[in-house]
Short mmCIF file of C-alpha atoms in Angstrom, two decimals:
data_model
loop_
_atom_site.label_atom_id
_atom_site.label_comp_id
_atom_site.label_asym_id
_atom_site.label_seq_id
_atom_site.Cartn_x
_atom_site.Cartn_y
_atom_site.Cartn_z
CA ASP A 1 -1.82 11.65 12.51
CA SER A 2 -2.36 8.98 15.15
CA GLY A 3 -3.09 11.42 17.97
CA VAL A 4 -0.05 10.25 19.95
CA THR A 5 2.54 12.97 20.45
CA GLN A 6 6.18 12.59 21.36
CA THR A 7 8.80 15.14 22.25
CA PRO A 8 11.47 15.89 21.37
CA LYS A 9 11.68 14.69 17.80
CA HIS A 10 15.45 14.49 17.84
CA LEU A 11 17.92 14.31 20.69
CA ILE A 12 21.70 14.30 20.47
CA THR A 13 23.67 13.71 23.62
CA ALA A 14 26.96 12.33 24.87
CA THR A 15 27.78 9.01 26.48
CA GLY A 16 27.13 8.90 30.18
CA GLN A 17 24.36 11.48 30.04
CA ARG A 18 20.70 11.16 31.00
CA VAL A 19 17.71 12.10 28.86
CA THR A 20 13.93 12.11 29.23
CA LEU A 21 11.55 11.31 26.41
CA ARG A 22 7.95 12.40 26.68
CA CYS A 23 4.76 10.90 25.29
CA SER A 24 1.14 12.00 25.35
CA PRO A 25 -1.34 9.25 24.44
CA ARG A 26 -4.47 9.65 22.32
CA SER A 27 -7.34 11.24 24.11
CA GLY A 28 -9.14 8.55 26.10
CA ASP A 29 -6.36 5.96 25.91
CA LEU A 30 -5.27 4.66 29.28
CA SER A 31 -2.37 2.50 28.23
CA VAL A 32 1.05 3.59 27.04
CA TYR A 33 3.71 1.34 25.54
CA TRP A 34 7.35 2.15 24.81
CA TYR A 35 9.29 0.48 22.00
CA GLN A 36 12.85 0.81 20.79
CA GLN A 37 13.71 0.51 17.10
CA SER A 38 17.35 -0.11 16.21
CA LEU A 39 19.04 -1.48 13.12
CA ASP A 40 20.37 -4.58 14.84
CA GLN A 41 17.44 -5.39 17.16
CA GLY A 42 14.46 -4.19 15.15
CA LEU A 43 11.36 -3.12 17.06
CA GLN A 44 11.53 -4.23 20.67
CA PHE A 45 8.97 -3.75 23.41
CA LEU A 46 10.32 -1.99 26.47
CA ILE A 47 7.51 -1.38 28.95
CA GLN A 48 3.78 -0.79 29.34
CA TYR A 49 1.83 1.41 31.73
CA TYR A 50 -1.89 1.34 32.32
CA ASN A 51 -3.56 4.21 34.13
CA GLY A 52 -0.41 5.03 36.03
CA GLU A 53 0.68 1.51 36.89
CA GLU A 54 3.35 -0.62 35.31
CA ARG A 55 1.68 -3.59 33.61
CA ALA A 56 4.31 -5.34 31.53
CA LYS A 57 8.03 -5.24 31.08
CA GLY A 58 10.08 -6.30 28.10
CA ASN A 59 13.70 -5.95 27.15
CA ILE A 60 14.23 -2.80 29.17
CA LEU A 61 17.68 -2.16 30.60
CA GLU A 62 18.09 -1.31 34.27
CA ARG A 63 19.49 2.06 33.20
CA PHE A 64 16.09 2.85 31.70
CA SER A 65 12.94 3.67 33.62
CA ALA A 66 9.51 5.01 32.85
CA GLN A 67 6.45 6.36 34.54
CA GLN A 68 2.94 7.43 33.70
CA PHE A 69 1.50 10.49 35.34
CA PRO A 70 -2.07 11.23 36.52
CA ASP A 71 -2.78 13.11 33.30
CA LEU A 72 -1.73 9.87 31.50
CA HIS A 73 1.32 11.26 29.77
CA SER A 74 4.40 9.12 30.10
CA GLU A 75 8.12 9.70 30.33
CA LEU A 76 10.94 7.33 29.48
CA ASN A 77 14.17 8.09 31.30
CA LEU A 78 17.43 6.82 29.87
CA SER A 79 20.57 7.19 31.98
CA SER A 80 24.28 6.42 31.70
CA LEU A 81 23.81 6.46 27.98
CA GLU A 82 25.97 4.31 25.74
CA LEU A 83 26.58 4.46 22.01
CA GLY A 84 24.40 1.39 21.60
CA ASP A 85 21.39 3.23 22.99
CA SER A 86 21.19 5.27 19.81
CA ALA A 87 17.81 4.34 18.33
CA LEU A 88 14.33 5.49 17.51
CA TYR A 89 12.07 5.34 20.56
CA PHE A 90 8.37 4.98 19.95
CA CYS A 91 5.48 5.48 22.26
CA ALA A 92 2.15 3.81 21.48
CA SER A 93 -1.20 4.02 23.17
CA SER A 94 -4.31 1.92 23.30
CA VAL A 95 -7.64 1.95 25.05
CA ALA A 96 -6.53 -1.14 26.95
CA GLU A 97 -9.90 -1.92 28.41
CA ALA A 98 -10.04 -5.69 28.25
CA GLY A 99 -13.17 -7.09 26.67
CA GLY A 100 -13.10 -5.13 23.45
CA THR A 101 -10.95 -5.77 20.42
CA ASN A 102 -9.72 -2.21 20.47
CA TYR A 103 -7.76 -3.29 23.53
CA TYR A 104 -5.22 -4.82 21.19
CA GLU A 105 -4.86 -1.92 18.78
CA GLN A 106 -1.84 0.23 19.43
CA TYR A 107 -1.39 3.63 17.84
CA PHE A 108 2.13 4.91 17.49
CA GLY A 109 3.60 8.34 17.85
CA PRO A 110 6.18 9.75 15.43
CA GLY A 111 9.09 8.68 17.62
CA THR A 112 12.10 10.33 19.18
CA ARG A 113 15.41 9.74 17.44
CA LEU A 114 18.16 9.51 20.02
CA THR A 115 21.77 9.84 18.95
CA VAL A 116 24.47 9.17 21.53
CA THR A 117 27.93 10.43 20.57
CA ALA B 1 8.38 -18.96 21.56
CA GLN B 2 6.14 -16.40 19.93
CA SER B 3 7.63 -14.88 16.83
CA VAL B 4 6.91 -13.22 13.53
CA THR B 5 8.91 -13.86 10.37
CA GLN B 6 8.95 -11.68 7.31
CA PRO B 7 11.04 -13.65 4.82
CA ASP B 8 11.63 -10.79 2.39
CA ILE B 9 13.90 -7.97 3.55
CA HIS B 10 13.59 -5.96 0.33
CA ILE B 11 11.03 -6.09 -2.45
CA THR B 12 10.96 -3.97 -5.59
CA VAL B 13 7.87 -3.68 -7.75
CA SER B 14 6.84 -1.51 -10.65
CA GLU B 15 4.13 1.07 -10.16
CA GLY B 16 0.79 -0.45 -11.05
CA ALA B 17 1.93 -4.00 -10.37
CA SER B 18 0.39 -6.20 -7.71
CA LEU B 19 2.07 -6.73 -4.37
CA GLU B 20 2.21 -9.48 -1.80
CA LEU B 21 4.28 -9.22 1.38
CA ARG B 22 4.70 -12.39 3.34
CA CYS B 23 4.30 -12.85 7.07
CA ASN B 24 4.46 -16.03 9.12
CA TYR B 25 3.78 -16.18 12.82
CA SER B 26 4.36 -18.58 15.65
CA TYR B 27 1.77 -18.29 18.40
CA GLY B 28 0.04 -20.92 20.48
CA ALA B 29 -3.41 -19.41 20.81
CA THR B 30 -5.64 -17.55 18.40
CA PRO B 31 -3.45 -14.74 17.12
CA TYR B 32 -4.33 -11.10 16.90
CA LEU B 33 -2.41 -9.92 13.85
CA PHE B 34 -1.51 -6.52 12.49
CA TRP B 35 0.25 -4.85 9.59
CA TYR B 36 1.90 -1.49 10.11
CA VAL B 37 3.61 0.79 7.60
CA GLN B 38 6.51 3.10 8.34
CA SER B 39 7.36 5.81 5.83
CA PRO B 40 10.84 7.35 5.98
CA GLY B 41 11.20 9.49 9.08
CA GLN B 42 7.69 8.67 10.22
CA GLY B 43 6.05 6.63 12.91
CA LEU B 44 4.16 3.40 12.46
CA GLN B 45 0.72 3.61 10.93
CA LEU B 46 -1.78 0.79 11.43
CA LEU B 47 -2.84 -0.60 8.04
CA LEU B 48 -5.14 -3.40 9.11
CA LYS B 49 -5.83 -5.98 11.78
CA TYR B 50 -7.21 -9.47 12.21
CA PHE B 51 -8.91 -10.62 15.38
CA SER B 52 -11.42 -13.24 14.30
CA GLY B 53 -14.11 -13.97 11.75
CA ASP B 54 -13.61 -13.34 8.05
CA THR B 55 -10.07 -14.35 7.16
CA LEU B 56 -9.78 -11.67 4.48
CA VAL B 57 -9.51 -8.26 6.08
CA GLN B 58 -9.53 -4.91 4.41
CA GLY B 59 -7.39 -2.01 5.52
CA ILE B 60 -6.57 1.53 4.60
CA LYS B 61 -4.88 2.67 1.40
CA GLY B 62 -6.31 -0.24 -0.61
CA PHE B 63 -4.47 -2.96 1.31
CA GLU B 64 -5.89 -6.31 2.32
CA ALA B 65 -4.52 -9.31 4.16
CA GLU B 66 -5.54 -12.93 4.38
CA PHE B 67 -5.22 -15.02 7.53
CA LYS B 68 -4.44 -18.67 6.88
CA ARG B 69 -4.31 -20.65 10.08
CA SER B 70 -3.11 -23.83 8.37
CA GLN B 71 -0.06 -21.99 7.04
CA SER B 72 0.40 -19.68 10.05
CA SER B 73 0.46 -16.82 7.59
CA PHE B 74 -0.98 -13.33 7.32
CA ASN B 75 0.14 -12.00 3.95
CA LEU B 76 -0.46 -8.42 2.90
CA ARG B 77 -1.67 -7.68 -0.62
CA LYS B 78 -2.44 -4.77 -2.86
CA PRO B 79 -3.70 -5.16 -6.45
CA SER B 80 -1.98 -2.05 -7.85
CA VAL B 81 0.93 -0.36 -6.15
CA HIS B 82 1.41 3.41 -6.17
CA TRP B 83 4.76 5.19 -5.86
CA SER B 84 3.62 6.54 -2.48
CA ASP B 85 3.47 2.98 -1.12
CA ALA B 86 7.26 2.88 -0.94
CA ALA B 87 7.93 2.33 2.76
CA GLU B 88 8.79 -0.32 5.29
CA TYR B 89 6.07 -2.75 6.27
CA PHE B 90 5.89 -4.57 9.58
CA CYS B 91 3.79 -7.56 10.52
CA ALA B 92 3.03 -8.00 14.22
CA VAL B 93 1.23 -10.34 16.60
CA PHE B 94 -0.18 -9.29 19.95
CA SER B 95 1.23 -11.33 22.79
CA GLY B 96 -1.49 -11.43 25.42
CA GLY B 97 0.73 -12.96 28.02
CA TYR B 98 3.11 -10.03 27.86
CA ASN B 99 0.77 -7.25 26.71
CA LYS B 100 3.01 -6.35 23.82
CA LEU B 101 3.28 -6.45 20.06
CA ILE B 102 5.91 -8.77 18.63
CA PHE B 103 7.16 -7.42 15.33
CA GLY B 104 8.76 -9.02 12.35
CA ALA B 105 11.98 -7.58 10.98
CA GLY B 106 10.13 -5.63 8.32
CA THR B 107 10.04 -5.63 4.52
CA ARG B 108 11.30 -2.58 2.69
CA LEU B 109 9.27 -1.89 -0.43
CA ALA B 110 10.69 0.08 -3.34
CA VAL B 111 8.44 1.15 -6.21
CA HIS B 112 9.84 1.76 -9.69
CA PRO B 113 8.01 4.23 -11.92
#
């Protein structure tokens, strides 16, 4: 158990709908990362938040957004869902205090499997 | 461009045999390298990491990896594989410029009894 929790574990929804995925980082970790894992794209970085602020953006669609709250949990919002959005969505956390090597270590949650029908 | 290549998509070994999973990276600066394992239906578990210093790093579950700068490689090894090692293995490099991990495509390991 990495200490990172994600809910829900599974989500089935229809095209055009909107869903919210939730992540709680490890205790003490300030940084949250979101990744998407799909069969055709592999593991792709979506976005990073550090202590409530967006720090880095990857291949995240405009239909997707995220935020990190004062208690450090994060939510990934996916809207106008398409069949191609079906994937496993991972949240990872790290200490993210630059200057120590543990800054680079990311610990992953169990993921949320999204199925769009 | 920064990238990670895992040349082997599938590998099958017999239980008790040795294992080597290959990983090559492309990164301009000193790389921070990782191996993760993903069991079916599970998240990614960090096996080991390389930041600097000794090029042979030890990880959990009896795994080790060797960093070879001249070959841009970070191969994962285990002397004797157990049936429970069957999983997918991902090599990754941390991209400091983008604050993200760049993953290889993964190698799926099957273990025959």
